[in-house]
mmCIF file of C-alpha atoms in Angstrom:
data_model
loop_
_atom_site.group_PDB
_atom_site.id
_atom_site.type_symbol
_atom_site.label_atom_id
_atom_site.label_comp_id
_atom_site.label_asym_id
_atom_site.label_seq_id
_atom_site.Cartn_x
_atom_site.Cartn_y
_atom_site.Cartn_z
ATOM 1 C CA MET R 276 -14.185 24.704 -24.978
ATOM 2 C CA SER R 277 -14.314 20.920 -25.270
ATOM 3 C CA LEU R 278 -11.831 18.918 -23.238
ATOM 4 C CA PRO R 279 -9.481 16.317 -24.721
ATOM 5 C CA VAL R 280 -10.650 12.741 -24.296
ATOM 6 C CA ILE R 281 -8.307 9.992 -23.079
ATOM 7 C CA PRO R 282 -9.569 6.577 -24.236
ATOM 8 C CA ASN R 283 -9.843 3.880 -21.619
ATOM 9 C CA ALA R 284 -7.019 1.720 -22.959
ATOM 10 C CA ALA R 285 -4.671 4.724 -23.056
ATOM 11 C CA ALA R 286 -5.680 5.755 -19.537
ATOM 12 C CA ARG R 287 -4.970 2.275 -18.191
ATOM 13 C CA ARG R 288 -1.558 2.188 -19.853
ATOM 14 C CA HIS R 289 -0.528 5.628 -18.616
ATOM 15 C CA PHE R 290 -1.558 4.654 -15.094
ATOM 16 C CA LEU R 291 0.190 1.272 -15.150
ATOM 17 C CA HIS R 292 3.358 2.844 -16.549
ATOM 18 C CA ARG R 293 3.504 5.290 -13.649
ATOM 19 C CA HIS R 294 3.090 2.377 -11.247
ATOM 20 C CA ALA R 295 5.887 0.354 -12.894
ATOM 21 C CA LEU R 296 3.486 -2.313 -14.150
ATOM 22 C CA ALA R 297 3.711 -1.623 -17.875
ATOM 23 C CA GLU R 298 7.250 -2.895 -18.428
ATOM 24 C CA GLY R 299 8.424 -6.442 -17.868
ATOM 25 C CA PRO R 300 9.416 -7.319 -14.277
ATOM 26 C CA THR R 301 13.143 -7.317 -14.944
ATOM 27 C CA GLY R 302 16.082 -5.243 -13.799
ATOM 28 C CA ALA R 303 17.923 -4.511 -10.584
ATOM 29 C CA CYS R 304 15.963 -4.290 -7.369
ATOM 30 C CA SER R 305 18.379 -3.636 -4.545
ATOM 31 C CA GLY R 306 20.205 -0.613 -3.210
ATOM 32 C CA ALA R 307 19.539 2.574 -5.156
ATOM 33 C CA ALA R 308 17.408 0.723 -7.729
ATOM 34 C CA LEU R 309 15.062 -0.545 -5.016
ATOM 35 C CA ALA R 310 14.805 2.864 -3.371
ATOM 36 C CA GLY R 311 14.110 4.377 -6.790
ATOM 37 C CA LEU R 312 11.323 1.891 -7.460
ATOM 38 C CA VAL R 313 9.632 2.701 -4.145
ATOM 39 C CA ASP R 314 9.944 6.412 -4.922
ATOM 40 C CA ARG R 315 8.417 5.858 -8.356
ATOM 41 C CA ILE R 316 5.291 4.200 -6.977
ATOM 42 C CA GLY R 317 5.260 6.347 -3.838
ATOM 43 C CA PHE R 318 4.762 3.832 -1.082
ATOM 44 C CA VAL R 319 4.601 0.109 -0.408
ATOM 45 C CA GLN R 320 1.943 -1.003 2.044
ATOM 46 C CA VAL R 321 2.970 -3.293 4.889
ATOM 47 C CA ASP R 322 0.517 -6.008 5.895
ATOM 48 C CA SER R 323 0.765 -8.995 8.211
ATOM 49 C CA ILE R 324 -1.138 -11.553 6.105
ATOM 50 C CA ASN R 325 1.227 -14.172 4.706
ATOM 51 C CA THR R 326 -0.794 -16.746 2.763
ATOM 52 C CA VAL R 327 1.830 -16.651 -0.016
ATOM 53 C CA ALA R 328 4.132 -13.711 0.775
ATOM 54 C CA ARG R 329 3.639 -10.489 2.677
ATOM 55 C CA ALA R 330 2.096 -7.592 0.772
ATOM 56 C CA HIS R 331 5.234 -5.445 0.590
ATOM 57 C CA ASP R 332 7.253 -8.334 -0.844
ATOM 58 C CA MET R 333 4.544 -9.199 -3.397
ATOM 59 C CA ILE R 334 4.269 -5.561 -4.487
ATOM 60 C CA LEU R 335 7.988 -5.307 -5.198
ATOM 61 C CA TRP R 336 8.376 -8.796 -6.677
ATOM 62 C CA SER R 337 5.518 -8.240 -9.140
ATOM 63 C CA ARG R 338 7.509 -5.306 -10.563
ATOM 64 C CA ARG R 339 10.993 -6.798 -10.390
ATOM 65 C CA GLY R 340 11.238 -10.562 -10.527
ATOM 66 C CA GLY R 341 14.761 -10.473 -9.120
ATOM 67 C CA TYR R 342 13.612 -8.755 -5.920
ATOM 68 C CA ARG R 343 14.402 -10.534 -2.659
ATOM 69 C CA PRO R 344 13.213 -9.528 0.843
ATOM 70 C CA ALA R 345 16.796 -9.246 2.107
ATOM 71 C CA ALA R 346 17.291 -6.214 -0.166
ATOM 72 C CA LEU R 347 14.351 -4.434 1.441
ATOM 73 C CA LYS R 348 15.661 -5.251 4.907
ATOM 74 C CA ARG R 349 19.028 -3.711 3.988
ATOM 75 C CA ALA R 350 17.386 -0.605 2.552
ATOM 76 C CA LEU R 351 15.329 -0.103 5.705
ATOM 77 C CA GLU R 352 17.722 -1.149 8.437
ATOM 78 C CA GLY R 353 21.215 -0.630 7.017
ATOM 79 C CA GLU R 354 21.176 1.845 4.150
ATOM 80 C CA ARG R 355 18.322 3.878 5.697
ATOM 81 C CA ALA R 356 17.148 4.745 2.189
ATOM 82 C CA LEU R 357 13.584 3.817 3.195
ATOM 83 C CA TRP R 358 11.556 4.201 6.377
ATOM 84 C CA GLU R 359 8.187 3.089 7.677
ATOM 85 C CA HIS R 360 5.216 5.214 8.663
ATOM 86 C CA TRP R 361 1.560 5.866 7.929
ATOM 87 C CA THR R 362 -0.176 6.892 4.704
ATOM 88 C CA HIS R 363 -3.657 5.359 4.555
ATOM 89 C CA ASP R 364 -2.067 2.429 6.388
ATOM 90 C CA ALA R 365 1.388 1.347 7.531
ATOM 91 C CA SER R 366 3.691 1.820 4.545
ATOM 92 C CA ILE R 367 7.320 1.824 3.455
ATOM 93 C CA LEU R 368 8.380 5.198 2.051
ATOM 94 C CA PRO R 369 11.449 6.929 0.618
ATOM 95 C CA VAL R 370 13.372 8.421 3.545
ATOM 96 C CA GLY R 371 13.544 11.758 1.732
ATOM 97 C CA LEU R 372 9.839 12.218 2.450
ATOM 98 C CA TRP R 373 10.365 12.292 6.224
ATOM 99 C CA PRO R 374 10.410 16.142 6.436
ATOM 100 C CA MET R 375 6.968 16.189 4.787
ATOM 101 C CA TRP R 376 5.658 14.080 7.651
ATOM 102 C CA ARG R 377 6.348 16.718 10.311
ATOM 103 C CA ALA R 378 2.959 18.287 9.567
ATOM 104 C CA ARG R 379 1.357 14.867 9.842
ATOM 105 C CA PHE R 380 3.044 14.198 13.183
ATOM 106 C CA ALA R 381 1.593 17.432 14.556
ATOM 107 C CA ALA R 382 -1.863 16.771 13.129
ATOM 108 C CA ASP R 383 -1.877 13.212 14.455
ATOM 109 C CA GLU R 384 -0.818 14.403 17.901
ATOM 110 C CA ALA R 385 -3.849 16.666 18.135
ATOM 111 C CA ARG R 386 -6.236 14.119 16.643
ATOM 112 C CA LEU R 387 -5.015 11.034 18.483
ATOM 113 C CA HIS R 388 -5.122 12.656 21.898
ATOM 114 C CA GLY R 389 -8.856 13.156 21.606
ATOM 115 C CA ASN R 390 -9.679 9.801 20.057
ATOM 116 C CA TRP R 391 -7.311 7.591 22.007
ATOM 117 C CA ARG R 392 -8.440 8.967 25.350
ATOM 118 C CA ARG R 393 -11.868 7.601 24.462
ATOM 119 C CA TRP R 394 -10.670 4.315 22.961
ATOM 120 C CA PHE R 395 -7.921 3.123 25.293
ATOM 121 C CA ARG R 396 -7.529 2.557 28.995
ATOM 122 C CA ASP R 397 -6.090 5.353 31.113
ATOM 123 C CA GLY R 398 -2.396 5.399 31.836
ATOM 124 C CA TYR R 399 -0.700 5.380 28.453
ATOM 125 C CA GLU R 400 0.190 9.092 28.510
ATOM 126 C CA ALA R 401 2.062 8.585 31.760
ATOM 127 C CA GLN R 402 4.356 6.122 29.956
ATOM 128 C CA PHE R 403 5.639 8.545 27.300
ATOM 129 C CA GLY R 404 8.589 9.835 29.293
ATOM 130 C CA THR R 405 9.376 6.444 30.812
ATOM 131 C CA ILE R 406 9.582 4.776 27.405
ATOM 132 C CA LEU R 407 11.627 7.550 25.808
ATOM 133 C CA ASP R 408 14.083 7.459 28.712
ATOM 134 C CA ARG R 409 14.361 3.679 28.468
ATOM 135 C CA ILE R 410 15.034 3.727 24.723
ATOM 136 C CA ALA R 411 17.600 6.500 25.129
ATOM 137 C CA ARG R 412 19.365 4.538 27.861
ATOM 138 C CA ASP R 413 18.988 0.894 26.793
ATOM 139 C CA GLY R 414 18.322 0.975 23.058
ATOM 140 C CA PRO R 415 15.480 -0.233 20.804
ATOM 141 C CA VAL R 416 12.342 -1.879 22.211
ATOM 142 C CA SER R 417 9.267 -3.676 20.905
ATOM 143 C CA SER R 418 5.828 -3.871 22.490
ATOM 144 C CA SER R 419 6.830 -7.133 24.201
ATOM 145 C CA ASP R 420 9.735 -5.386 25.960
ATOM 146 C CA VAL R 421 7.620 -2.807 27.783
ATOM 147 C CA GLY R 422 4.649 -2.864 30.114
ATOM 148 C CA GLU R 423 6.035 -5.063 32.885
ATOM 149 C CA GLY R 424 3.348 -5.451 35.517
ATOM 150 C CA GLU R 425 0.633 -3.823 33.410
ATOM 151 C CA VAL R 426 -2.673 -5.548 32.849
ATOM 152 C CA ARG R 427 -2.665 -7.231 29.439
ATOM 153 C CA GLY R 428 -5.828 -7.241 27.364
ATOM 154 C CA ARG R 429 -7.356 -10.388 25.988
ATOM 155 C CA GLY R 430 -7.252 -9.250 22.374
ATOM 156 C CA GLY R 431 -7.988 -6.472 19.936
ATOM 157 C CA TRP R 432 -6.068 -3.264 19.383
ATOM 158 C CA TRP R 433 -8.443 -1.362 21.693
ATOM 159 C CA ASP R 434 -7.344 -3.598 24.579
ATOM 160 C CA TRP R 435 -3.598 -2.919 24.354
ATOM 161 C CA HIS R 436 -1.716 -2.402 27.608
ATOM 162 C CA PRO R 437 -0.785 1.258 28.311
ATOM 163 C CA SER R 438 2.858 0.952 27.286
ATOM 164 C CA LYS R 439 1.956 -0.555 23.928
ATOM 165 C CA VAL R 440 -0.457 2.308 23.290
ATOM 166 C CA ALA R 441 2.286 4.746 24.306
ATOM 167 C CA LEU R 442 4.741 3.151 21.845
ATOM 168 C CA GLU R 443 2.269 3.449 19.000
ATOM 169 C CA TRP R 444 1.467 7.052 19.902
ATOM 170 C CA LEU R 445 5.149 8.010 20.072
ATOM 171 C CA TRP R 446 5.672 6.399 16.651
ATOM 172 C CA ARG R 447 2.641 8.016 15.038
ATOM 173 C CA THR R 448 3.721 11.439 16.322
ATOM 174 C CA GLY R 449 7.357 11.132 15.233
ATOM 175 C CA ARG R 450 9.135 10.818 18.581
ATOM 176 C CA ILE R 451 10.350 7.333 17.762
ATOM 177 C CA ALA R 452 10.769 5.403 14.513
ATOM 178 C CA VAL R 453 10.752 1.779 13.408
ATOM 179 C CA THR R 454 14.383 0.703 13.323
ATOM 180 C CA ARG R 455 13.649 -2.875 12.238
ATOM 181 C CA ARG R 456 11.096 -5.641 12.398
ATOM 182 C CA ASP R 457 11.698 -8.916 14.199
ATOM 183 C CA GLY R 458 9.469 -11.311 12.305
ATOM 184 C CA PHE R 459 6.629 -8.895 11.836
ATOM 185 C CA ARG R 460 6.917 -7.114 15.201
ATOM 186 C CA LYS R 461 7.988 -3.479 15.040
ATOM 187 C CA VAL R 462 11.120 -2.547 16.985
ATOM 188 C CA TYR R 463 11.406 1.150 17.822
ATOM 189 C CA ASP R 464 14.308 3.492 18.456
ATOM 190 C CA LEU R 465 14.650 7.238 18.895
ATOM 191 C CA THR R 466 13.977 9.011 15.616
ATOM 192 C CA GLU R 467 17.428 10.620 15.577
ATOM 193 C CA ARG R 468 18.984 7.145 15.555
ATOM 194 C CA VAL R 469 16.906 5.972 12.580
ATOM 195 C CA ILE R 470 16.348 8.918 10.232
ATOM 196 C CA PRO R 471 19.653 10.302 8.835
ATOM 197 C CA ALA R 472 20.684 13.705 10.178
ATOM 198 C CA ALA R 473 20.799 15.234 6.681
ATOM 199 C CA VAL R 474 17.147 14.301 6.160
ATOM 200 C CA ARG R 475 16.067 15.606 9.561
ATOM 201 C CA ALA R 476 17.860 18.878 8.861
ATOM 202 C CA VAL R 477 15.569 19.676 5.917
ATOM 203 C CA GLU R 478 13.039 22.385 6.751
ATOM 204 C CA VAL R 479 9.834 22.445 4.716
ATOM 205 C CA PRO R 480 8.330 25.932 4.271
ATOM 206 C CA GLU R 481 4.765 26.459 5.414
ATOM 207 C CA GLY R 482 2.340 25.509 2.659
ATOM 208 C CA ALA R 483 4.860 23.376 0.791
ATOM 209 C CA VAL R 484 3.376 20.172 2.178
ATOM 210 C CA VAL R 485 0.086 20.763 0.363
ATOM 211 C CA ASP R 486 1.914 21.494 -2.888
ATOM 212 C CA TRP R 487 4.019 18.343 -2.488
ATOM 213 C CA ALA R 488 1.061 16.137 -1.498
ATOM 214 C CA CYS R 489 -1.044 17.160 -4.486
ATOM 215 C CA SER R 490 1.617 17.514 -7.169
ATOM 216 C CA SER R 491 3.422 14.271 -6.300
ATOM 217 C CA ALA R 492 0.147 12.352 -6.080
ATOM 218 C CA LEU R 493 -0.968 13.586 -9.498
ATOM 219 C CA GLU R 494 2.442 12.757 -10.940
ATOM 220 C CA ARG R 495 2.092 9.145 -9.771
ATOM 221 C CA LEU R 496 -1.542 8.854 -10.838
ATOM 222 C CA GLY R 497 -1.166 10.662 -14.149
ATOM 223 C CA PHE R 498 -4.737 11.878 -13.862
ATOM 224 C CA GLY R 499 -7.408 11.923 -11.214
ATOM 225 C CA THR R 500 -10.223 13.663 -9.421
ATOM 226 C CA ALA R 501 -9.637 15.810 -6.352
ATOM 227 C CA ARG R 502 -10.748 12.882 -4.196
ATOM 228 C CA GLU R 503 -8.235 10.541 -5.836
ATOM 229 C CA VAL R 504 -5.417 13.044 -5.491
ATOM 230 C CA ALA R 505 -6.206 13.582 -1.807
ATOM 231 C CA ALA R 506 -6.502 9.851 -1.143
ATOM 232 C CA TYR R 507 -3.113 8.975 -2.604
ATOM 233 C CA TRP R 508 -1.031 10.013 0.413
ATOM 234 C CA ASN R 509 -4.007 10.636 2.702
ATOM 235 C CA ALA R 510 -2.198 13.829 3.681
ATOM 236 C CA VAL R 511 -4.772 16.490 2.690
ATOM 237 C CA SER R 512 -8.551 16.661 2.469
ATOM 238 C CA GLY R 513 -10.487 16.469 -0.764
ATOM 239 C CA GLU R 514 -11.429 20.124 -0.343
ATOM 240 C CA VAL R 515 -7.797 21.191 0.003
ATOM 241 C CA ALA R 516 -6.829 19.069 -3.007
ATOM 242 C CA ARG R 517 -9.580 20.667 -5.075
ATOM 243 C CA GLU R 518 -8.407 24.168 -4.172
ATOM 244 C CA TRP R 519 -4.835 23.269 -5.110
ATOM 245 C CA LEU R 520 -5.884 21.678 -8.397
ATOM 246 C CA ASP R 521 -8.023 24.676 -9.367
ATOM 247 C CA ALA R 522 -5.108 27.027 -8.652
ATOM 248 C CA ALA R 523 -2.667 24.768 -10.529
ATOM 249 C CA LEU R 524 -5.065 24.693 -13.490
ATOM 250 C CA ARG R 525 -5.188 28.503 -13.606
ATOM 251 C CA ALA R 526 -1.393 28.579 -13.436
ATOM 252 C CA GLY R 527 -1.035 26.074 -16.281
ATOM 253 C CA ARG R 528 0.623 23.448 -14.057
ATOM 254 C CA VAL R 529 -2.114 20.893 -14.729
ATOM 255 C CA GLU R 530 -4.733 20.364 -17.400
ATOM 256 C CA GLU R 531 -8.254 19.009 -17.548
ATOM 257 C CA ALA R 532 -9.398 16.081 -19.654
ATOM 258 C CA VAL R 533 -12.142 13.484 -19.869
ATOM 259 C CA VAL R 534 -11.052 9.933 -19.138
ATOM 260 C CA LEU R 535 -13.229 7.105 -20.397
ATOM 261 C CA GLY R 536 -13.916 4.312 -17.944
ATOM 262 C CA ALA R 537 -14.124 0.605 -18.686
ATOM 263 C CA ASP R 538 -17.870 0.962 -19.292
ATOM 264 C CA GLY R 539 -17.380 3.876 -21.710
ATOM 265 C CA ALA R 540 -18.565 6.532 -19.272
ATOM 266 C CA GLY R 541 -16.548 9.744 -19.203
ATOM 267 C CA ARG R 542 -15.102 11.331 -16.077
ATOM 268 C CA ARG R 543 -13.715 14.847 -15.884
ATOM 269 C CA VAL R 544 -10.250 14.757 -14.324
ATOM 270 C CA PHE R 545 -7.137 16.801 -13.733
ATOM 271 C CA CYS R 546 -4.020 15.443 -15.399
ATOM 272 C CA VAL R 547 -0.344 16.230 -15.592
ATOM 273 C CA ALA R 548 0.409 18.715 -18.337
ATOM 274 C CA GLY R 549 0.642 17.125 -21.783
ATOM 275 C CA LEU R 550 -0.707 13.716 -20.786
ATOM 276 C CA ALA R 551 -3.728 13.819 -23.084
ATOM 277 C CA GLY R 552 -1.528 14.207 -26.158
ATOM 278 C CA ALA R 553 1.389 12.085 -24.993
ATOM 279 C CA ASP R 554 2.431 8.820 -26.604
ATOM 280 C CA VAL R 555 0.706 5.851 -25.013
ATOM 281 C CA PRO R 556 3.211 3.597 -23.218
ATOM 282 C CA GLU R 557 3.806 0.090 -24.491
ATOM 283 C CA VAL R 558 2.634 -2.612 -22.095
ATOM 284 C CA THR R 559 4.055 -6.095 -21.736
ATOM 285 C CA GLY R 560 1.652 -8.988 -22.275
ATOM 286 C CA ARG R 561 3.020 -10.679 -19.153
ATOM 287 C CA LEU R 562 0.501 -12.102 -16.693
ATOM 288 C CA ARG R 563 1.169 -11.134 -13.057
ATOM 289 C CA VAL R 564 -0.210 -12.033 -9.669
ATOM 290 C CA LEU R 565 -0.736 -8.807 -7.732
ATOM 291 C CA SER R 566 -1.076 -8.199 -4.022
ATOM 292 C CA PRO R 567 -4.571 -7.100 -2.947
ATOM 293 C CA PHE R 568 -2.775 -4.123 -1.362
ATOM 294 C CA ASP R 569 -0.908 -3.122 -4.521
ATOM 295 C CA PRO R 570 -0.715 0.696 -4.793
ATOM 296 C CA ALA R 571 -2.300 0.489 -8.247
ATOM 297 C CA LEU R 572 -5.382 -1.169 -6.732
ATOM 298 C CA ARG R 573 -5.556 0.472 -3.308
ATOM 299 C CA ASP R 574 -8.226 2.891 -4.526
ATOM 300 C CA ARG R 575 -10.915 0.285 -5.233
ATOM 301 C CA ALA R 576 -13.306 2.785 -6.833
ATOM 302 C CA ARG R 577 -10.620 3.990 -9.251
ATOM 303 C CA ALA R 578 -9.703 0.399 -10.176
ATOM 304 C CA GLU R 579 -13.342 -0.379 -10.848
ATOM 305 C CA PHE R 580 -13.752 2.693 -13.036
ATOM 306 C CA LEU R 581 -10.561 2.147 -15.047
ATOM 307 C CA PHE R 582 -10.495 -1.640 -15.314
ATOM 308 C CA GLY R 583 -14.090 -2.675 -14.662
ATOM 309 C CA PHE R 584 -12.643 -4.787 -11.843
ATOM 310 C CA ARG R 585 -14.631 -4.956 -8.629
ATOM 311 C CA TYR R 586 -12.545 -6.167 -5.725
ATOM 312 C CA ARG R 587 -13.326 -6.504 -2.033
ATOM 313 C CA ILE R 588 -10.926 -8.166 0.380
ATOM 314 C CA GLU R 589 -12.729 -10.741 2.496
ATOM 315 C CA VAL R 590 -10.336 -11.427 5.365
ATOM 316 C CA PHE R 591 -12.797 -9.889 7.823
ATOM 317 C CA VAL R 592 -15.867 -11.500 6.267
ATOM 318 C CA PRO R 593 -17.161 -14.619 8.058
ATOM 319 C CA GLU R 594 -16.247 -17.669 5.980
ATOM 320 C CA PRO R 595 -19.845 -18.678 5.101
ATOM 321 C CA LYS R 596 -20.425 -15.202 3.661
ATOM 322 C CA ARG R 597 -17.277 -14.991 1.525
ATOM 323 C CA VAL R 598 -17.827 -14.764 -2.216
ATOM 324 C CA PHE R 599 -14.323 -15.872 -3.262
ATOM 325 C CA GLY R 600 -12.036 -16.553 -0.334
ATOM 326 C CA TYR R 601 -10.004 -15.274 2.584
ATOM 327 C CA TYR R 602 -7.218 -13.693 0.517
ATOM 328 C CA VAL R 603 -7.636 -13.678 -3.254
ATOM 329 C CA PHE R 604 -5.047 -12.157 -5.616
ATOM 330 C CA PRO R 605 -5.930 -10.033 -8.686
ATOM 331 C CA LEU R 606 -4.456 -11.158 -12.015
ATOM 332 C CA LEU R 607 -3.055 -8.513 -14.364
ATOM 333 C CA GLU R 608 -2.369 -9.376 -17.995
ATOM 334 C CA GLY R 609 -1.033 -6.553 -20.125
ATOM 335 C CA ASP R 610 -3.265 -3.586 -19.344
ATOM 336 C CA ARG R 611 -6.271 -5.657 -18.203
ATOM 337 C CA LEU R 612 -7.256 -7.220 -14.911
ATOM 338 C CA VAL R 613 -8.356 -10.601 -16.216
ATOM 339 C CA GLY R 614 -9.394 -12.428 -13.054
ATOM 340 C CA ARG R 615 -8.550 -13.365 -9.498
ATOM 341 C CA ILE R 616 -6.871 -16.401 -8.006
ATOM 342 C CA ASP R 617 -7.150 -18.201 -4.680
ATOM 343 C CA VAL R 618 -3.656 -19.546 -4.084
ATOM 344 C CA LYS R 619 -1.900 -20.455 -0.846
ATOM 345 C CA ARG R 620 1.543 -21.596 0.245
ATOM 346 C CA ALA R 621 1.307 -24.936 2.073
ATOM 347 C CA GLY R 622 4.755 -26.121 3.078
ATOM 348 C CA ALA R 623 6.663 -26.967 -0.097
ATOM 349 C CA VAL R 624 3.532 -26.633 -2.247
ATOM 350 C CA LEU R 625 1.930 -23.600 -3.842
ATOM 351 C CA ALA R 626 -1.704 -24.714 -3.942
ATOM 352 C CA VAL R 627 -4.085 -23.239 -6.532
ATOM 353 C CA ARG R 628 -7.626 -23.566 -5.278
ATOM 354 C CA ALA R 629 -9.552 -21.547 -7.863
ATOM 355 C CA VAL R 630 -9.337 -18.947 -10.614
ATOM 356 C CA TRP R 631 -12.270 -16.726 -11.528
ATOM 357 C CA PRO R 632 -11.876 -15.164 -15.008
ATOM 358 C CA GLU R 633 -13.435 -11.756 -15.581
ATOM 359 C CA ALA R 634 -16.416 -11.518 -17.918
ATOM 360 C CA GLY R 635 -15.357 -12.223 -21.496
ATOM 361 C CA VAL R 636 -11.977 -13.678 -20.477
ATOM 362 C CA VAL R 637 -11.232 -17.278 -21.453
ATOM 363 C CA PHE R 638 -8.379 -19.238 -19.937
ATOM 364 C CA GLY R 639 -7.339 -21.057 -23.085
ATOM 365 C CA ASN R 640 -4.013 -22.781 -23.615
ATOM 366 C CA GLY R 641 -2.026 -19.581 -24.140
ATOM 367 C CA ARG R 642 -3.311 -17.790 -21.058
ATOM 368 C CA VAL R 643 -3.012 -20.934 -18.930
ATOM 369 C CA ALA R 644 0.624 -21.246 -20.022
ATOM 370 C CA LYS R 645 1.225 -17.665 -18.921
ATOM 371 C CA LEU R 646 -0.379 -18.345 -15.553
ATOM 372 C CA GLU R 647 1.629 -21.544 -15.097
ATOM 373 C CA ALA R 648 4.845 -19.656 -15.820
ATOM 374 C CA GLU R 649 3.961 -16.897 -13.376
ATOM 375 C CA LEU R 650 3.046 -19.343 -10.618
ATOM 376 C CA ALA R 651 6.267 -21.271 -11.177
ATOM 377 C CA ARG R 652 8.172 -18.013 -10.677
ATOM 378 C CA LEU R 653 6.103 -17.222 -7.603
ATOM 379 C CA ALA R 654 6.723 -20.682 -6.184
ATOM 380 C CA GLY R 655 10.466 -20.159 -6.576
ATOM 381 C CA PHE R 656 10.235 -16.760 -4.900
ATOM 382 C CA VAL R 657 8.492 -18.114 -1.790
ATOM 383 C CA GLY R 658 10.502 -21.346 -1.612
ATOM 384 C CA CYS R 659 7.924 -23.853 -2.830
ATOM 385 C CA GLU R 660 8.999 -26.911 -4.787
ATOM 386 C CA ARG R 661 5.923 -27.310 -6.956
ATOM 387 C CA VAL R 662 2.509 -25.927 -7.879
ATOM 388 C CA ASP R 663 -0.575 -28.060 -7.302
ATOM 389 C CA TRP R 664 -3.858 -27.326 -9.075
ATOM 390 C CA ALA R 665 -7.249 -28.235 -7.603
ATOM 391 C CA GLU R 666 -9.598 -30.131 -9.863
ATOM 392 C CA GLY R 667 -11.975 -27.772 -11.599
ATOM 393 C CA TRP R 668 -9.883 -24.745 -10.710
ATOM 394 C CA VAL R 669 -11.535 -22.456 -13.288
ATOM 395 C CA ARG R 670 -14.707 -21.135 -11.673
ATOM 396 C CA ASP R 671 -17.629 -18.985 -12.778
ATOM 397 C CA TYR R 672 -18.377 -15.801 -10.910
ATOM 398 C CA PRO R 673 -21.360 -16.037 -8.557
ATOM 399 C CA ALA R 674 -24.635 -14.837 -10.027
ATOM 400 C CA GLY R 675 -25.060 -11.114 -9.624
ATOM 401 C CA TRP R 676 -21.419 -10.384 -8.741
ATOM 402 C CA GLY R 677 -20.447 -6.923 -9.868
ATOM 403 C CA SER R 678 -23.980 -5.880 -10.792
#
């Protein structure tokens, strides 16, 4: 039996719709609306780089232009509608997912004990009880509040002092939780003081975590391979995801289809039931600046297949070897990734250094006007007074890039 084929343009639009990037960036983005947006896209990655705005703020602002960081702070620290933990990296999540993380806490405890004993200096395990007692007695702490008298390393996460390692371990294994951030520094408290009692009271039956991890990932992706489904939450292996998908297919919970990539090549995927024949979502023609850590682009291989957009972040690449720049933002227009931009906040100025259009994309008057409007909005969001453009800001891709 032949499988239904989902054309590339339709696949892109279904995917963007599920990641809240098909509609215009309007509407409420605080309180329940903000929590609902995070739940819709699954997670919002937290990252320390702040050349324009931090990743989590860019991710939310690109979807709702009225978003302001204070709303996220309230949702995390006051309303407790969101919480922070680990997916593939540090991420902000709906608080209702906390019970699903119990299995991850247990798995991390077993895995981290073996690895961290090899990676870190001795002594951090002896600090577990001391730190928990201190937090219980005196309240929240950060890494700068603990470790008095301990030898401090000269740099690098592998050279943390024992109490800092202990804090991270207690967080990763669920004993403590991030109650707030001061600047970008995590401040920890006992989990029972951060996660609402009603959430902690939820018991997840054995085996339900796998069903949740796979079904909720596929719902947010729309379609995907077993590897893509497993990678979404980074909660199950590709093998486990494949077993679940095969069983769900036999049960009629999911379907199979062929999705066409940007180059016309077909890929056999699992998809939510009815997707292949569903109406294709409308997509705004708005041009947006996306965070390099946007959930829609986190899976670089998937983005390259769907959009023909090859992206590699270069923050850890020595400057002479960088192809584009330290921190370059993808540009989304409608359902296409049309280029990337090197832009940086410098005091009151949002400075545009360069834009590299994708192959076949021309930055004529209409597209430039869209980009100017988007950068003016971005400048207002980050508190800049004007946008400055470098001479010759439109650049050609380096020879051989993407081949």
